[in-house]
Short mmCIF file of C-alpha atoms in Angstrom, two decimals:
data_model
loop_
_atom_site.label_atom_id
_atom_site.label_comp_id
_atom_site.label_asym_id
_atom_site.label_seq_id
_atom_site.Cartn_x
_atom_site.Cartn_y
_atom_site.Cartn_z
CA MET A 1 -9.06 -21.38 57.69
CA LYS A 2 -11.74 -21.46 55.94
CA TYR A 3 -10.52 -17.88 54.40
CA LEU A 4 -7.10 -19.52 53.67
CA LEU A 5 -7.87 -22.65 51.66
CA LEU A 6 -10.52 -20.42 49.61
CA ILE A 7 -6.78 -18.46 48.29
CA LEU A 8 -4.63 -21.56 48.15
CA VAL A 9 -6.82 -24.21 46.67
CA PRO A 10 -8.80 -24.92 43.56
CA SER A 11 -12.73 -24.55 44.38
CA SER A 12 -13.92 -26.34 42.25
CA ILE A 13 -13.20 -28.98 39.24
CA LEU A 14 -13.26 -25.88 36.56
CA GLN A 15 -10.34 -24.32 38.12
CA TRP A 16 -7.98 -27.42 38.71
CA LEU A 17 -8.37 -27.57 34.74
CA LEU A 18 -7.50 -24.29 34.63
CA LEU A 19 -4.42 -24.26 36.79
CA LEU A 20 -3.67 -27.22 34.63
CA VAL A 21 -3.39 -25.24 31.70
CA CYS A 22 -1.70 -22.29 32.74
CA GLY A 23 0.92 -24.69 34.24
CA VAL A 24 1.37 -26.95 31.33
CA GLY A 25 0.61 -23.73 28.90
CA GLY A 26 3.45 -21.58 30.84
CA TRP A 27 5.71 -25.05 30.44
CA PHE A 28 4.78 -24.78 26.85
CA LEU A 29 6.15 -20.73 25.55
CA PHE A 30 8.92 -21.27 27.69
CA SER A 31 10.22 -24.47 25.94
CA THR A 32 9.33 -22.69 22.67
CA GLN A 33 9.64 -18.69 23.35
CA PHE A 34 13.18 -19.06 25.53
CA LYS A 35 15.39 -21.30 22.80
CA THR A 36 17.82 -18.96 23.32
CA SER A 37 17.81 -18.49 27.28
CA LYS A 38 21.05 -19.25 28.18
CA LYS A 39 19.70 -20.71 30.83
CA SER A 40 19.15 -24.94 30.98
CA ILE A 41 16.39 -26.57 29.56
CA ALA A 42 15.34 -28.23 32.82
CA MET A 43 15.11 -24.55 34.44
CA VAL A 44 13.49 -23.05 31.76
CA ASN A 45 10.87 -26.20 31.68
CA VAL A 46 10.67 -25.35 35.72
CA LEU A 47 9.86 -21.47 35.31
CA GLY A 48 7.69 -22.24 32.48
CA ALA A 49 5.42 -23.91 34.75
CA VAL A 50 5.67 -22.37 38.12
CA CYS A 51 5.12 -18.81 35.81
CA GLY A 52 1.35 -20.61 34.47
CA ILE A 53 0.72 -21.22 38.01
CA ALA A 54 1.39 -17.96 39.17
CA PHE A 55 -0.51 -16.35 36.29
CA PHE A 56 -2.91 -18.96 37.66
CA TYR A 57 -3.25 -17.71 41.27
CA GLY A 58 -3.07 -14.31 40.58
CA LEU A 59 -6.42 -14.24 38.25
CA LYS A 60 -7.80 -16.78 40.85
CA ASN A 61 -7.42 -14.35 43.82
CA GLY A 62 -7.30 -11.03 42.09
CA LEU A 63 -10.21 -11.54 40.13
CA GLY A 64 -11.85 -13.79 43.00
CA GLY A 65 -10.91 -10.94 46.35
CA LEU A 66 -12.41 -7.81 43.99
CA SER A 67 -15.83 -10.23 43.30
CA ASP A 68 -16.12 -10.68 47.16
CA MET A 69 -15.48 -6.79 48.27
CA PHE A 70 -18.12 -6.15 46.03
CA MET A 71 -20.48 -9.07 46.92
CA SER A 72 -19.99 -8.40 50.62
CA LEU A 73 -20.45 -4.09 50.12
CA SER A 74 -23.71 -5.18 48.40
CA GLY A 75 -24.71 -6.68 50.97
CA LYS A 76 -24.58 -10.55 49.74
CA TYR A 77 -23.30 -13.27 52.29
CA VAL A 78 -20.14 -15.06 51.16
CA TYR A 79 -19.23 -18.50 52.47
CA GLY A 80 -15.88 -18.57 54.70
CA TYR A 81 -16.12 -14.94 55.67
CA PRO A 82 -16.13 -14.64 59.20
CA HIS A 83 -18.38 -12.09 59.69
CA SER A 84 -21.33 -12.94 57.61
CA GLN A 85 -23.70 -9.44 58.83
CA VAL A 86 -20.50 -7.25 58.88
CA PRO A 87 -20.28 -6.14 55.24
CA LEU A 88 -17.21 -3.79 55.87
CA ILE A 89 -14.86 -5.89 58.01
CA ASN A 90 -15.64 -8.77 54.83
CA ALA A 91 -15.01 -6.00 52.27
CA PHE A 92 -11.87 -5.33 54.49
CA ILE A 93 -10.68 -8.93 54.40
CA ALA A 94 -11.08 -9.40 51.09
CA ILE A 95 -8.11 -6.43 50.26
CA PRO A 96 -4.94 -9.15 51.45
CA ARG A 97 -6.98 -11.43 48.83
CA ILE A 98 -6.34 -9.29 46.38
CA LEU A 99 -2.86 -8.06 46.76
CA ILE A 100 -1.70 -11.89 46.95
CA GLY A 101 -3.60 -11.94 43.15
CA VAL A 102 -1.57 -9.23 42.37
CA PHE A 103 1.83 -10.54 44.09
CA CYS A 104 1.00 -13.67 42.21
CA MET A 105 0.50 -11.72 38.41
CA CYS A 106 4.01 -9.85 39.66
CA VAL A 107 5.84 -12.52 40.34
CA ALA A 108 4.11 -14.30 36.19
CA TYR A 109 5.71 -11.09 34.86
CA GLY A 110 8.71 -11.36 36.92
CA LEU A 111 9.13 -14.96 35.40
CA TYR A 112 8.13 -14.07 31.95
CA GLN A 113 11.29 -12.08 31.14
CA PRO A 114 11.27 -12.75 27.14
CA VAL A 115 15.46 -13.16 25.66
CA SER A 116 17.00 -9.74 24.90
CA GLU A 117 17.87 -9.24 21.26
CA LYS A 118 21.71 -9.62 21.71
CA GLU A 119 21.79 -12.71 23.39
CA GLY A 120 19.27 -13.95 21.33
CA GLU A 121 22.03 -13.66 18.82
CA GLU A 122 24.47 -14.91 20.69
CA TYR A 123 22.73 -17.89 21.37
CA ARG A 124 21.95 -18.79 17.84
CA ARG A 125 25.76 -17.52 16.57
CA GLN A 126 27.20 -20.01 18.93
CA SER A 127 24.66 -22.47 18.14
CA GLN A 128 25.88 -22.26 14.41
CA GLN A 129 29.36 -22.97 15.71
CA ASN A 130 28.46 -25.41 18.01
CA GLU A 131 26.42 -27.53 15.53
CA ALA A 132 29.31 -27.00 12.61
CA LYS A 133 31.90 -28.28 15.20
CA GLU A 134 29.82 -31.08 15.50
CA VAL A 135 29.22 -31.58 11.77
CA GLU A 136 32.37 -31.55 11.18
CA GLN A 137 33.53 -33.60 13.92
CA ALA A 138 30.94 -36.50 12.46
CA LEU A 139 32.62 -36.00 9.08
CA ASN A 140 35.91 -36.63 11.01
CA GLN A 141 35.10 -39.44 12.38
CA THR A 142 33.76 -41.15 9.65
CA ILE A 143 36.61 -39.92 6.91
CA ASP A 144 39.05 -41.52 9.49
CA GLN A 145 36.64 -44.72 9.44
CA ILE A 146 36.99 -45.30 5.42
CA GLY A 147 40.93 -44.79 6.27
CA VAL A 148 40.74 -47.54 7.85
CA VAL A 149 38.76 -49.88 6.32
CA PHE A 150 40.70 -48.76 3.02
CA ASN A 151 44.21 -48.72 5.27
CA LEU A 152 44.83 -45.55 3.71
CA LEU A 153 48.38 -43.43 4.12
CA LYS A 154 48.50 -40.45 6.21
CA ALA A 155 50.14 -37.50 3.39
CA GLU A 156 53.18 -36.33 3.30
CA PRO A 157 54.36 -32.65 4.91
CA GLU A 158 53.26 -29.89 2.55
CA ARG A 159 51.57 -32.48 0.26
CA PRO A 160 48.24 -32.16 -1.27
CA ASN A 161 46.23 -34.00 1.72
CA TYR A 162 42.53 -34.71 2.13
CA HIS A 163 41.64 -34.59 6.26
CA GLY A 164 45.61 -35.41 6.47
CA TYR A 165 45.61 -38.38 4.04
CA ARG A 166 46.93 -39.10 1.17
CA LEU A 167 45.43 -37.21 -2.42
CA VAL A 168 45.88 -38.81 -5.72
CA ASN A 169 44.88 -37.29 -9.11
CA GLU A 170 44.00 -40.91 -10.89
CA ASP A 171 43.57 -44.71 -9.68
CA CYS A 172 45.57 -47.68 -11.25
CA GLY A 173 42.50 -48.87 -14.02
CA GLY A 174 41.42 -52.16 -13.27
CA GLN A 175 39.67 -55.29 -15.08
CA PRO A 176 37.07 -54.78 -17.22
CA ASP A 177 33.46 -55.46 -15.95
CA PRO A 178 31.70 -58.76 -16.52
CA LEU A 179 29.36 -57.48 -18.96
CA TRP A 180 31.76 -54.92 -20.82
CA ASN A 181 32.75 -57.68 -23.06
CA THR A 182 28.68 -58.46 -23.92
CA MET A 183 28.46 -55.58 -25.53
CA ASN A 184 27.58 -55.28 -28.74
CA PRO A 185 26.87 -52.19 -31.43
CA ALA A 186 23.46 -54.28 -32.40
CA ASN A 187 21.85 -55.14 -28.98
CA ILE A 188 20.41 -51.35 -28.81
CA GLN A 189 19.23 -51.78 -32.77
CA GLN A 190 18.03 -55.37 -32.43
CA ALA A 191 15.70 -54.96 -28.99
CA ARG A 192 14.30 -51.48 -30.30
CA SER A 193 13.27 -53.69 -33.37
CA GLN A 194 11.76 -56.29 -30.96
CA TYR A 195 9.62 -53.38 -29.27
CA ARG A 196 11.65 -54.07 -26.22
CA LEU A 197 13.26 -50.72 -26.22
CA TYR A 198 11.75 -47.38 -26.12
CA GLY A 199 13.11 -43.90 -26.01
CA ASN A 200 16.49 -42.64 -26.32
CA PRO A 201 18.99 -43.45 -24.24
CA GLY A 202 20.78 -40.37 -23.12
CA GLY A 203 18.85 -38.02 -25.17
CA GLY A 204 16.33 -36.11 -22.11
CA LEU A 205 19.66 -35.12 -20.92
CA SER A 206 20.00 -32.33 -23.73
CA GLN A 207 16.94 -30.57 -21.77
CA SER A 208 18.77 -30.05 -18.26
CA ASN A 209 20.66 -27.86 -16.71
CA PHE A 210 23.90 -29.82 -16.64
CA THR A 211 26.75 -28.73 -18.41
CA THR A 212 27.89 -29.61 -21.83
CA ASN A 213 30.62 -31.79 -20.86
CA GLU A 214 28.60 -33.27 -18.09
CA ILE A 215 25.35 -34.29 -20.93
CA GLN A 216 28.35 -35.79 -22.82
CA SER A 217 29.62 -37.67 -19.83
CA GLY A 218 26.19 -38.92 -19.12
CA GLN A 219 24.71 -39.67 -22.31
CA LYS A 220 27.43 -42.40 -22.51
CA GLY A 221 26.84 -43.70 -19.37
CA GLU A 222 23.01 -43.89 -20.56
CA GLN A 223 23.57 -45.59 -23.68
CA ILE A 224 26.71 -48.13 -22.50
CA LEU A 225 24.26 -49.04 -19.04
CA ALA A 226 21.78 -49.81 -22.81
CA ASN A 227 23.47 -51.73 -24.44
CA MET A 228 24.16 -54.01 -21.27
CA ILE A 229 20.60 -54.57 -20.63
CA THR A 230 19.27 -55.60 -23.75
CA GLY A 231 22.35 -58.11 -24.35
CA ASN A 232 22.11 -59.37 -21.04
CA CYS A 233 17.79 -59.41 -20.07
CA PRO A 234 15.97 -60.67 -23.16
CA ASN A 235 12.83 -60.74 -20.82
CA VAL A 236 12.20 -57.24 -20.05
CA VAL A 237 11.07 -53.95 -22.00
CA SER A 238 13.16 -50.80 -21.20
CA PHE A 239 12.56 -47.29 -21.47
CA TRP A 240 14.98 -44.76 -21.77
CA SER A 241 14.72 -41.13 -20.88
CA LEU A 242 11.29 -40.48 -19.49
CA HIS A 243 9.43 -37.23 -18.20
CA GLY A 244 9.77 -36.75 -14.51
CA LEU A 245 6.88 -35.75 -12.42
CA ASN A 246 5.65 -33.10 -10.16
CA GLU A 247 3.09 -32.67 -7.46
CA GLN A 248 -0.02 -32.20 -9.81
CA HIS A 249 1.69 -35.27 -11.20
CA GLN A 250 2.49 -33.81 -14.32
CA PHE A 251 5.50 -33.96 -16.36
CA THR A 252 8.42 -32.10 -15.90
CA ASP A 253 11.50 -31.72 -17.63
CA ALA A 254 13.39 -34.09 -14.32
CA ASP A 255 14.61 -36.87 -16.27
CA ILE A 256 14.88 -40.55 -15.14
CA ASP A 257 16.93 -42.34 -17.08
CA CYS A 258 15.56 -45.82 -17.77
CA VAL A 259 12.80 -48.08 -16.35
CA ILE A 260 12.91 -51.57 -16.67
CA ALA A 261 9.76 -53.04 -16.75
CA GLY A 262 9.16 -57.49 -16.86
CA GLN A 263 6.57 -60.06 -16.17
CA ASP A 264 7.11 -63.17 -13.95
CA LYS A 265 5.25 -66.38 -14.47
CA GLN A 266 2.48 -65.87 -11.32
CA GLY A 267 1.07 -62.56 -12.77
CA LYS A 268 2.99 -59.09 -10.77
CA THR A 269 4.48 -56.53 -12.76
CA HIS A 270 8.42 -55.55 -12.09
CA LEU A 271 9.00 -52.33 -12.40
CA TRP A 272 13.60 -51.24 -12.00
CA PHE A 273 13.84 -47.90 -12.19
CA VAL A 274 17.23 -46.52 -12.39
CA ASP A 275 19.49 -43.28 -12.68
CA ALA A 276 22.73 -43.92 -14.55
CA LYS A 277 26.01 -42.78 -13.52
CA ASN A 278 28.97 -42.30 -15.40
CA TYR A 279 31.22 -40.76 -12.34
CA LYS A 280 35.11 -41.29 -12.55
CA GLY A 281 36.77 -43.89 -11.37
CA ASN A 282 37.52 -47.39 -13.08
CA ALA A 283 37.51 -50.77 -11.01
CA ASP A 284 40.72 -50.10 -8.20
CA THR A 285 38.22 -46.75 -7.77
CA ALA A 286 35.80 -47.62 -4.48
CA TYR A 287 33.13 -44.52 -3.61
CA ARG A 288 31.55 -44.84 -0.26
CA ASN A 289 29.28 -42.46 2.25
CA LEU A 290 30.47 -39.72 3.73
CA THR A 291 26.99 -38.32 4.52
CA PRO A 292 23.46 -39.35 3.39
CA ASP A 293 24.21 -37.24 -0.14
CA GLN A 294 27.77 -37.26 -0.25
CA LEU A 295 30.58 -39.09 -1.77
CA LEU A 296 34.07 -39.55 -1.22
CA ARG A 297 36.04 -40.73 -3.90
CA ILE A 298 39.53 -43.69 -3.01
CA SER A 299 42.10 -45.25 -4.58
CA VAL A 300 42.01 -48.29 -3.32
CA SER A 301 45.78 -49.79 -4.33
CA GLN A 302 46.85 -46.36 -3.99
CA ARG A 303 45.20 -46.25 -0.62
CA ALA A 304 44.67 -42.84 -1.41
CA PHE A 305 41.79 -41.18 -2.07
CA GLU A 306 41.37 -40.25 -5.27
CA THR A 307 40.23 -36.21 -7.07
CA GLY A 308 37.22 -35.42 -9.04
CA VAL A 309 36.97 -32.81 -11.80
CA ASP A 310 36.87 -30.20 -9.34
CA GLY A 311 40.04 -31.09 -7.57
CA ARG A 312 38.14 -32.65 -4.86
CA PRO A 313 37.31 -36.30 -3.36
CA ASP A 314 33.79 -35.87 -2.44
CA LEU A 315 30.94 -35.17 -4.19
CA LYS A 316 27.52 -33.75 -3.58
CA LEU A 317 24.50 -36.35 -4.42
CA SER A 318 21.04 -35.49 -6.69
CA ALA A 319 18.17 -36.36 -4.46
CA ASN A 320 15.79 -36.53 -7.88
CA MET A 321 15.43 -40.59 -7.55
CA ASN A 322 14.19 -39.71 -3.85
CA TRP A 323 11.67 -37.17 -5.31
CA GLN A 324 10.38 -39.13 -8.35
CA ARG A 325 9.77 -42.02 -6.35
CA ASP A 326 7.95 -40.16 -3.54
CA MET A 327 5.85 -38.65 -7.37
CA TRP A 328 5.50 -41.61 -8.20
CA ALA A 329 4.11 -43.87 -5.73
CA PHE A 330 0.49 -42.86 -6.68
CA MET A 331 0.58 -45.04 -9.90
CA PHE A 332 1.09 -48.25 -8.07
CA ASN A 333 -1.11 -48.45 -4.74
CA GLY A 334 -3.19 -51.33 -4.75
CA LYS A 335 -1.54 -52.58 -7.94
CA PRO A 336 0.01 -56.25 -8.21
CA VAL A 337 3.69 -54.56 -9.12
CA GLU A 338 6.57 -54.74 -7.45
CA VAL A 339 8.95 -51.69 -7.78
CA GLU A 340 12.18 -51.31 -7.57
CA TRP A 341 14.21 -47.79 -7.02
CA LEU A 342 18.34 -47.94 -7.72
CA VAL A 343 20.92 -45.98 -9.02
CA CYS A 344 23.96 -47.89 -11.44
CA MET A 345 27.73 -47.21 -11.53
CA VAL A 346 28.35 -47.49 -14.78
CA PRO A 347 31.86 -48.06 -16.00
CA THR A 348 33.74 -45.63 -18.49
CA SER A 349 35.88 -47.83 -19.72
CA ASP A 350 37.29 -51.34 -20.10
CA LYS A 351 38.90 -51.24 -16.95
CA GLY A 352 35.99 -51.81 -15.44
CA ALA A 353 33.04 -50.00 -12.62
CA PRO A 354 33.97 -48.75 -9.17
CA ASP A 355 33.23 -50.37 -5.90
CA VAL A 356 30.24 -48.80 -4.57
CA THR A 357 29.70 -51.72 -2.14
CA GLY A 358 26.91 -50.68 0.41
CA VAL A 359 26.85 -47.06 -1.54
CA MET A 360 22.80 -44.83 -1.44
CA TRP A 361 21.78 -42.56 -2.46
CA PRO A 362 19.59 -39.68 -1.11
CA GLY A 363 16.01 -41.54 0.52
CA ASP A 364 18.17 -45.11 1.42
CA ILE A 365 18.44 -46.12 -2.65
CA PRO A 366 21.19 -48.11 -3.51
CA CYS A 367 23.95 -47.58 -5.88
CA VAL A 368 24.54 -50.47 -7.66
CA THR A 369 27.06 -52.17 -10.58
CA PRO A 370 25.52 -53.29 -14.15
CA GLU A 371 26.53 -56.21 -13.12
CA GLU A 372 24.72 -56.63 -10.09
CA LEU A 373 21.27 -55.25 -11.74
CA VAL A 374 21.55 -57.49 -14.55
CA ARG A 375 21.33 -60.35 -11.60
CA ARG A 376 18.66 -58.33 -10.09
CA VAL A 377 16.79 -58.42 -13.34
CA ASN A 378 17.68 -62.00 -14.02
CA ALA A 379 16.53 -62.99 -10.26
CA VAL A 380 12.96 -62.87 -10.74
CA ASP A 381 11.35 -65.92 -12.70
CA LEU A 382 10.60 -63.81 -15.47
CA ASP A 383 7.82 -64.39 -18.47
CA SER A 384 7.72 -63.37 -22.12
CA THR A 385 7.63 -59.48 -22.95
CA GLN A 386 4.64 -60.50 -24.52
CA ASN A 387 2.49 -60.69 -21.44
CA LEU A 388 3.45 -57.92 -20.16
CA PRO A 389 0.58 -55.82 -19.47
CA LEU A 390 -0.58 -53.56 -21.93
CA ASP A 391 -1.78 -50.56 -19.15
CA TRP A 392 2.03 -50.23 -17.73
CA LEU A 393 3.65 -50.44 -21.54
CA ASP A 394 1.60 -47.78 -23.16
CA THR A 395 1.69 -45.53 -19.35
CA LEU A 396 5.45 -45.78 -19.79
CA LYS A 397 5.45 -45.22 -23.24
CA ARG A 398 3.66 -42.07 -22.62
CA HIS A 399 6.18 -41.18 -20.27
CA VAL A 400 8.97 -41.79 -22.67
CA LYS A 401 10.82 -37.72 -24.23
CA HIS A 402 10.71 -37.25 -27.71
#
């Protein structure tokens, strides 16, 4: 009976700890190595724990039995043996323990059968197919939700469509943006002469990897936004076409379109980092998130999705602002400054700006219209620009591309 307990029960705290380590280790090994197994996750976890426990008892009884045999043959007393004065009998009794250890090791080895390359490849292919189906289902669900919100029409048979919904090439225009008529060719030059504007709106895009059309569109958008800001936000200083930063806090060609700086009457500095977007669409166009990094374009009055220059209503979003927010964060730690990162959808003409209600760029950066941007800036009780701290003015001026 004592020998049976010696076989089955750990005889010290160290052995109990080793049993725990082997059980947890087997579970961890199986859960990480056998992700491509056809077995369920629960079954893999159970088999892993059993394998670890079998490995422990294999070590305990295999090595313990050999040790018992050696000690018996050398004439030493082994506690728990029935014949302490008969070494050969004691050594013989140790043999079952060794066999039990060998059996446990065989069980552990049998359980640990690596997934074959063929099975692993089949599992990965099936996983990719399942993932693609889940993504497709999620996209279709989001598209259908947008379809319900905007009461979109289904496409007629054999007609251009997007996931079954009607597709048009242009919207139906709209009314001018409230700030459109406030623009004046003299706004930018006047702000520059008053030291309320630094840099060249749109100038940094010439160093980007965009196409000529994209550069021209971006420059137009920044110039329109600069005109609106300088004409409607008198108590701020704006900086245009700034260098981005890399992980070493060095200048890169990554472009930050605009930083708007103001100082409130309580002594806190406010900075708005703005990325101007001059996307297709007028007031009849609405944009909505398809995914965190994709938008859909809708013609509201025509109850249809609206194509872009590539013939598709969906478009990919850049994560540059999210990345730059992380790169600039070190500058604001412990300082009396409030920072907001925004994307601004600028109107392309006097037919209004697209509706971007609830739209987010990667990193949950809000997208707003120029009207909303001006409202946010003017909602702060800003003091005269002469009270802006010189260190912030100097820092932002150094980042302006020349």
